[in-house]
mmCIF file of C-alpha atoms in Angstrom:
data_model
loop_
_atom_site.group_PDB
_atom_site.id
_atom_site.type_symbol
_atom_site.label_atom_id
_atom_site.label_comp_id
_atom_site.label_asym_id
_atom_site.label_seq_id
_atom_site.Cartn_x
_atom_site.Cartn_y
_atom_site.Cartn_z
ATOM 1 C CA MET K 1 -0.007 -0.022 -0.055
ATOM 2 C CA LEU K 2 1.245 3.495 -0.717
ATOM 3 C CA ARG K 3 0.489 6.296 1.653
ATOM 4 C CA ILE K 4 1.039 9.689 0.077
ATOM 5 C CA LEU K 5 0.923 13.191 1.710
ATOM 6 C CA LEU K 6 -1.286 15.290 -0.457
ATOM 7 C CA ALA K 7 -1.467 18.965 -0.864
ATOM 8 C CA PHE K 8 -4.820 20.409 -1.537
ATOM 9 C CA LEU K 9 -6.318 17.054 -2.210
ATOM 10 C CA ILE K 10 -8.271 14.675 0.171
ATOM 11 C CA PRO K 11 -5.912 11.685 0.520
ATOM 12 C CA VAL K 12 -6.810 8.370 -1.008
ATOM 13 C CA THR K 13 -5.183 5.250 0.364
ATOM 14 C CA VAL K 14 -3.103 3.263 -2.074
ATOM 15 C CA LEU K 15 -1.149 0.033 -2.061
ATOM 16 C CA VAL K 16 2.544 -0.656 -2.918
ATOM 17 C CA GLY K 17 3.656 1.332 -0.048
ATOM 18 C CA TYR K 18 1.717 3.424 2.244
ATOM 19 C CA GLY K 19 0.982 6.843 1.386
ATOM 20 C CA CYS K 20 -2.205 8.848 0.989
ATOM 21 C CA GLY K 21 -2.982 9.580 -2.569
ATOM 22 C CA PRO K 22 -2.769 7.977 -5.918
ATOM 23 C CA GLY K 23 -1.024 4.720 -6.247
ATOM 24 C CA SER K 24 -1.263 1.119 -7.621
ATOM 25 C CA ASN K 25 -0.690 -2.460 -6.993
ATOM 26 C CA GLY K 26 -2.637 -2.938 -3.721
ATOM 27 C CA SER K 27 -1.786 -6.485 -3.303
ATOM 28 C CA SER K 28 -2.548 -8.593 -0.193
ATOM 29 C CA SER K 29 1.129 -9.612 0.001
ATOM 30 C CA ASN K 30 2.168 -6.063 0.629
ATOM 31 C CA VAL K 31 -0.446 -5.815 3.435
ATOM 32 C CA GLN K 32 0.828 -9.076 4.932
ATOM 33 C CA LEU K 33 4.471 -7.896 4.673
ATOM 34 C CA GLN K 34 3.505 -4.593 6.327
ATOM 35 C CA ALA K 35 1.912 -6.597 9.250
ATOM 36 C CA ALA K 36 5.057 -8.732 9.558
ATOM 37 C CA ASN K 37 7.376 -5.608 9.515
ATOM 38 C CA SER K 38 5.301 -4.110 12.364
ATOM 39 C CA LYS K 39 5.662 -7.283 14.459
ATOM 40 C CA GLN K 40 9.394 -7.158 14.065
ATOM 41 C CA ILE K 41 9.635 -3.436 14.816
ATOM 42 C CA PHE K 42 7.637 -3.706 18.011
ATOM 43 C CA SER K 43 9.158 -6.940 19.208
ATOM 44 C CA ASN K 44 10.681 -6.921 22.704
ATOM 45 C CA ALA K 45 13.768 -8.331 21.043
ATOM 46 C CA ILE K 46 14.549 -5.027 19.465
ATOM 47 C CA ALA K 47 16.902 -2.906 21.495
ATOM 48 C CA GLU K 48 17.293 0.006 19.028
ATOM 49 C CA PHE K 49 14.950 1.867 16.711
ATOM 50 C CA LYS K 50 17.217 3.699 14.285
ATOM 51 C CA VAL K 51 16.229 6.347 11.684
ATOM 52 C CA SER K 52 18.704 6.848 8.854
ATOM 53 C CA VAL K 53 18.374 9.794 6.608
ATOM 54 C CA TYR K 54 19.424 10.067 2.970
ATOM 55 C CA TYR K 55 19.237 13.350 0.950
ATOM 56 C CA GLU K 56 19.576 14.266 -2.626
ATOM 57 C CA LEU K 57 21.954 17.015 -3.428
ATOM 58 C CA GLY K 58 19.799 20.161 -3.209
ATOM 59 C CA ALA K 59 17.248 18.486 -1.066
ATOM 60 C CA ASP K 60 18.927 19.078 2.272
ATOM 61 C CA PRO K 61 16.685 18.426 5.301
ATOM 62 C CA TYR K 62 16.360 21.203 7.848
ATOM 63 C CA VAL K 63 18.665 20.833 10.793
ATOM 64 C CA GLY K 64 19.741 22.896 13.736
ATOM 65 C CA PRO K 65 17.696 24.887 16.344
ATOM 66 C CA ILE K 66 13.892 25.409 16.067
ATOM 67 C CA GLY K 67 13.635 29.116 16.210
ATOM 68 C CA LEU K 68 14.995 30.633 19.546
ATOM 69 C CA THR K 69 14.521 27.448 21.467
ATOM 70 C CA THR K 70 17.250 25.065 22.500
ATOM 71 C CA ASN K 71 15.335 22.332 20.687
ATOM 72 C CA GLN K 72 16.915 20.783 17.649
ATOM 73 C CA THR K 73 14.830 20.094 14.423
ATOM 74 C CA TRP K 74 15.219 16.376 14.534
ATOM 75 C CA ASP K 75 14.370 16.297 18.215
ATOM 76 C CA ILE K 76 10.809 16.161 16.965
ATOM 77 C CA THR K 77 11.243 12.901 15.230
ATOM 78 C CA LYS K 78 13.357 11.513 18.097
ATOM 79 C CA ASN K 79 10.948 12.585 20.878
ATOM 80 C CA SER K 80 7.901 11.374 18.924
ATOM 81 C CA TYR K 81 9.363 7.801 18.667
ATOM 82 C CA GLN K 82 10.771 7.779 22.185
ATOM 83 C CA SER K 83 7.276 8.550 23.316
ATOM 84 C CA LEU K 84 5.789 5.811 21.124
ATOM 85 C CA PHE K 85 8.255 3.157 22.386
ATOM 86 C CA GLN K 86 8.062 4.360 25.917
ATOM 87 C CA ASN K 87 6.780 0.956 27.207
ATOM 88 C CA HIS K 88 9.418 -1.021 25.201
ATOM 89 C CA THR K 89 11.909 -1.320 28.189
ATOM 90 C CA GLY K 90 15.564 -0.472 27.372
ATOM 91 C CA ARG K 91 14.797 0.544 23.716
ATOM 92 C CA VAL K 92 17.024 3.312 22.398
ATOM 93 C CA VAL K 93 15.821 5.620 19.525
ATOM 94 C CA THR K 94 18.622 6.887 17.321
ATOM 95 C CA VAL K 95 17.961 9.840 15.102
ATOM 96 C CA PRO K 96 20.595 11.955 13.143
ATOM 97 C CA MET K 97 20.722 15.663 14.191
ATOM 98 C CA THR K 98 23.152 17.172 11.719
ATOM 99 C CA LEU K 99 23.823 16.787 7.968
ATOM 100 C CA ALA K 100 27.181 15.160 8.853
ATOM 101 C CA GLN K 101 25.305 12.349 10.370
ATOM 102 C CA MET K 102 23.101 11.920 7.295
ATOM 103 C CA THR K 103 24.081 10.625 3.900
ATOM 104 C CA GLN K 104 24.040 12.880 0.746
ATOM 105 C CA PHE K 105 23.728 11.178 -2.678
ATOM 106 C CA PRO K 106 24.139 12.718 -6.064
ATOM 107 C CA SER K 107 21.407 14.691 -7.880
ATOM 108 C CA GLN K 108 19.095 12.161 -9.667
ATOM 109 C CA ASN K 109 18.106 14.720 -12.302
ATOM 110 C CA ARG K 110 14.497 13.701 -11.947
ATOM 111 C CA SER K 111 11.508 15.993 -12.018
ATOM 112 C CA THR K 112 9.156 13.046 -11.244
ATOM 113 C CA TRP K 113 9.373 9.793 -9.335
ATOM 114 C CA ASN K 114 7.308 6.630 -9.453
ATOM 115 C CA ASN K 115 7.155 3.613 -7.170
ATOM 116 C CA ASP K 116 9.853 1.619 -9.039
ATOM 117 C CA ASP K 117 12.244 4.573 -9.010
ATOM 118 C CA LEU K 118 11.765 4.975 -5.301
ATOM 119 C CA LEU K 119 12.208 1.449 -4.368
ATOM 120 C CA LYS K 120 15.361 1.176 -6.597
ATOM 121 C CA LEU K 121 16.915 4.116 -5.021
ATOM 122 C CA ALA K 122 16.049 3.002 -1.431
ATOM 123 C CA ARG K 123 17.430 -0.428 -1.975
ATOM 124 C CA GLN K 124 20.682 1.079 -3.182
ATOM 125 C CA TYR K 125 21.288 2.989 0.023
ATOM 126 C CA ALA K 126 19.064 1.795 2.952
ATOM 127 C CA PRO K 127 19.923 -1.033 5.391
ATOM 128 C CA ALA K 128 17.667 -3.973 5.924
ATOM 129 C CA LEU K 129 14.670 -3.620 8.293
ATOM 130 C CA ILE K 130 16.281 -5.711 10.959
ATOM 131 C CA SER K 131 20.053 -5.786 11.654
ATOM 132 C CA GLY K 132 20.680 -7.829 14.873
ATOM 133 C CA GLN K 133 18.670 -6.082 17.629
ATOM 134 C CA THR K 134 18.142 -2.927 15.554
ATOM 135 C CA ALA K 135 15.016 -1.916 13.620
ATOM 136 C CA ASN K 136 15.895 0.361 10.813
ATOM 137 C CA VAL K 137 13.700 2.804 9.075
ATOM 138 C CA SER K 138 15.133 5.032 6.307
ATOM 139 C CA VAL K 139 13.980 8.497 5.256
ATOM 140 C CA PHE K 140 14.839 9.870 1.786
ATOM 141 C CA MET K 141 14.759 13.619 0.955
ATOM 142 C CA LEU K 142 14.229 14.255 -2.730
ATOM 143 C CA LYS K 143 13.814 16.880 -5.316
ATOM 144 C CA GLY K 144 10.947 16.705 -7.859
ATOM 145 C CA THR K 145 7.519 15.319 -7.430
ATOM 146 C CA TYR K 146 5.728 12.053 -7.101
ATOM 147 C CA GLU K 147 4.437 11.285 -10.649
ATOM 148 C CA GLY K 148 4.217 15.003 -11.482
ATOM 149 C CA ASN K 149 1.693 15.640 -8.728
ATOM 150 C CA THR K 150 2.597 18.948 -7.029
ATOM 151 C CA ASN K 151 0.116 18.285 -4.255
ATOM 152 C CA ILE K 152 2.117 15.402 -2.669
ATOM 153 C CA LEU K 153 4.513 16.089 0.085
ATOM 154 C CA GLY K 154 5.738 12.453 0.762
ATOM 155 C CA ILE K 155 4.958 8.836 0.567
ATOM 156 C CA GLN K 156 5.654 5.524 2.405
ATOM 157 C CA ILE K 157 5.754 2.273 0.478
ATOM 158 C CA THR K 158 3.706 -0.366 2.258
ATOM 159 C CA GLY K 159 5.679 -3.450 3.249
ATOM 160 C CA SER K 160 8.994 -1.467 3.110
ATOM 161 C CA PRO K 161 10.854 0.413 5.811
ATOM 162 C CA TYR K 162 11.114 3.548 3.701
ATOM 163 C CA ALA K 163 9.667 7.059 3.797
ATOM 164 C CA PHE K 164 10.179 9.589 0.988
ATOM 165 C CA VAL K 165 9.602 13.402 1.357
ATOM 166 C CA PHE K 166 9.747 15.772 -1.604
ATOM 167 C CA LYS K 167 11.697 18.807 -0.421
ATOM 168 C CA ASP K 168 10.350 21.211 -3.188
ATOM 169 C CA MET K 169 6.822 20.390 -1.998
ATOM 170 C CA VAL K 170 7.702 21.074 1.660
ATOM 171 C CA THR K 171 9.133 24.510 0.819
ATOM 172 C CA SER K 172 6.150 25.384 -1.284
ATOM 173 C CA ALA K 173 3.928 24.907 1.630
ATOM 174 C CA GLY K 174 4.973 28.332 2.915
ATOM 175 C CA GLY K 175 5.609 29.605 6.354
ATOM 176 C CA ASP K 176 8.444 30.945 8.336
ATOM 177 C CA SER K 177 11.590 29.091 9.292
ATOM 178 C CA VAL K 178 9.931 27.451 12.435
ATOM 179 C CA SER K 179 6.802 26.541 10.486
ATOM 180 C CA GLN K 180 8.861 24.989 7.715
ATOM 181 C CA ARG K 181 10.692 22.788 10.112
ATOM 182 C CA TYR K 182 7.390 21.564 11.515
ATOM 183 C CA VAL K 183 5.931 20.918 8.115
ATOM 184 C CA GLU K 184 8.928 18.834 7.140
ATOM 185 C CA GLN K 185 9.152 16.997 10.542
ATOM 186 C CA ALA K 186 5.374 16.360 10.615
ATOM 187 C CA SER K 187 5.632 14.793 7.143
ATOM 188 C CA ILE K 188 8.527 12.624 8.299
ATOM 189 C CA VAL K 189 6.958 11.516 11.457
ATOM 190 C CA HIS K 190 3.716 10.774 9.699
ATOM 191 C CA GLU K 191 5.367 8.655 6.940
ATOM 192 C CA ILE K 192 7.471 6.787 9.466
ATOM 193 C CA GLY K 193 4.296 6.240 11.378
ATOM 194 C CA HIS K 194 2.900 4.452 8.313
ATOM 195 C CA ALA K 195 6.005 2.419 8.031
ATOM 196 C CA VAL K 196 5.850 1.147 11.533
ATOM 197 C CA GLY K 197 2.175 0.302 11.026
ATOM 198 C CA LEU K 198 0.159 2.813 13.056
ATOM 199 C CA VAL K 199 -3.636 3.140 12.916
ATOM 200 C CA ASN K 200 -4.689 -0.334 12.058
ATOM 201 C CA ASN K 201 -1.856 -0.956 9.487
ATOM 202 C CA GLY K 202 -0.117 -3.694 11.304
ATOM 203 C CA VAL K 203 -0.338 -2.287 14.841
ATOM 204 C CA PRO K 204 -3.671 -3.147 16.438
ATOM 205 C CA MET K 205 -5.798 -0.363 17.876
ATOM 206 C CA VAL K 206 -6.374 -0.452 21.591
ATOM 207 C CA THR K 207 -9.632 1.652 21.152
ATOM 208 C CA PRO K 208 -11.182 2.492 17.803
ATOM 209 C CA HIS K 209 -9.780 5.790 16.231
ATOM 210 C CA GLU K 210 -9.367 4.952 12.540
ATOM 211 C CA ASP K 211 -11.026 7.537 10.181
ATOM 212 C CA SER K 212 -13.473 5.410 8.122
ATOM 213 C CA VAL K 213 -13.036 7.734 5.153
ATOM 214 C CA HIS K 214 -9.268 8.210 5.322
ATOM 215 C CA VAL K 215 -8.187 4.691 6.280
ATOM 216 C CA HIS K 216 -5.006 4.207 8.436
ATOM 217 C CA HIS K 217 -5.449 7.765 9.675
ATOM 218 C CA THR K 218 -6.661 8.711 13.140
ATOM 219 C CA THR K 219 -9.860 10.603 13.926
ATOM 220 C CA ASN K 220 -7.811 12.823 16.391
ATOM 221 C CA SER K 221 -7.179 15.987 14.685
ATOM 222 C CA ASN K 222 -4.390 16.839 17.101
ATOM 223 C CA CYS K 223 -2.295 13.835 16.216
ATOM 224 C CA VAL K 224 0.249 13.821 13.480
ATOM 225 C CA MET K 225 -1.517 10.738 11.990
ATOM 226 C CA TYR K 226 -4.536 12.809 11.155
ATOM 227 C CA TRP K 227 -5.293 12.894 7.424
ATOM 228 C CA ALA K 228 -5.160 16.659 7.074
ATOM 229 C CA VAL K 229 -1.309 16.699 7.972
ATOM 230 C CA GLU K 230 -0.991 15.268 4.427
ATOM 231 C CA SER K 231 -2.663 18.157 2.743
ATOM 232 C CA LYS K 232 -0.494 21.081 1.884
ATOM 233 C CA SER K 233 -3.456 23.465 2.123
ATOM 234 C CA ASN K 234 -4.104 22.344 5.713
ATOM 235 C CA ILE K 235 -0.762 21.230 7.135
ATOM 236 C CA LEU K 236 0.219 24.636 8.541
ATOM 237 C CA SER K 237 -3.077 24.925 10.309
ATOM 238 C CA SER K 238 -2.910 21.278 11.340
ATOM 239 C CA VAL K 239 0.508 21.785 13.058
ATOM 240 C CA GLY K 240 -0.302 25.292 14.316
ATOM 241 C CA ASN K 241 -0.980 24.192 17.958
ATOM 242 C CA MET K 242 2.229 22.077 17.836
ATOM 243 C CA ILE K 243 4.300 25.066 16.752
ATOM 244 C CA LEU K 244 2.773 27.370 19.474
ATOM 245 C CA GLY K 245 3.459 24.703 22.118
ATOM 246 C CA ASN K 246 6.990 24.055 20.933
ATOM 247 C CA GLN K 247 5.762 20.390 20.844
ATOM 248 C CA LEU K 248 8.356 17.596 20.224
ATOM 249 C CA ASN K 249 5.996 14.630 20.431
ATOM 250 C CA LEU K 250 3.557 14.928 17.645
ATOM 251 C CA PHE K 251 1.464 11.777 18.345
ATOM 252 C CA GLY K 252 -1.911 11.888 20.028
ATOM 253 C CA PRO K 253 -2.834 9.610 23.013
ATOM 254 C CA GLU K 254 -4.623 6.918 20.792
ATOM 255 C CA SER K 255 -1.531 6.328 18.652
ATOM 256 C CA LEU K 256 0.605 6.338 21.688
ATOM 257 C CA GLN K 257 -1.482 3.796 23.401
ATOM 258 C CA ASP K 258 -1.395 1.525 20.308
ATOM 259 C CA GLY K 259 2.392 1.657 20.183
ATOM 260 C CA ARG K 260 2.993 1.281 23.747
ATOM 261 C CA SER K 261 0.635 -1.696 24.136
ATOM 262 C CA PHE K 262 1.911 -3.592 21.150
ATOM 263 C CA HIS K 263 4.426 -6.369 22.165
ATOM 264 C CA PRO K 264 4.114 -9.134 19.627
#
């Protein structure tokens, strides 16, 4: 299944990866693989949840302090997943904080990307989902668009431990330096959330909170897994309270409960 972050459009769930928007190849095998991935990620045998970041030349992710606070931009991703795995005793969440801790790759000279292109790139650079006691999820920052659609901010490919964010679409969402950081981080946290299986996509719900219209999204509008976070026209308003509160954990209580309770 493919989940795509949409700008201006109401998201549509698709298969091949998980994104919210157009996509194809919604096979049951991808859904089963996603469920298997979730079980491995949330297993008590995992001691480290590691986020690796790869960025195309010219698509550098935001790093450094958030405004005048002492918080670092990537503290948002780190704190969100530390909160999610809070009840997984002894688990460490590792997230890069500087460009030096991330991997730059050459310009791909693409104005558009499709599913095959994205998977080929990810498999070239990213580690396997499980390495010993480490669960790996990889984020790719890219130039261009997904299949020419300028409404899409990012996608996650179902059954794979990859999240893709399109830098040009992030910057086109507008806002000041602080807002831009929250737009990008919210997109990253959201897509990783799909990769680990949140909102009935591999991780069982403790209490029902899946949006029946926007599947695998929560009904809680104050959670990063809410569908409107995927809409470029709505994302700034969706993360407004998070910005005002200098919020580092972007998950709502329902998603946190699901993650903390899942010990397959």
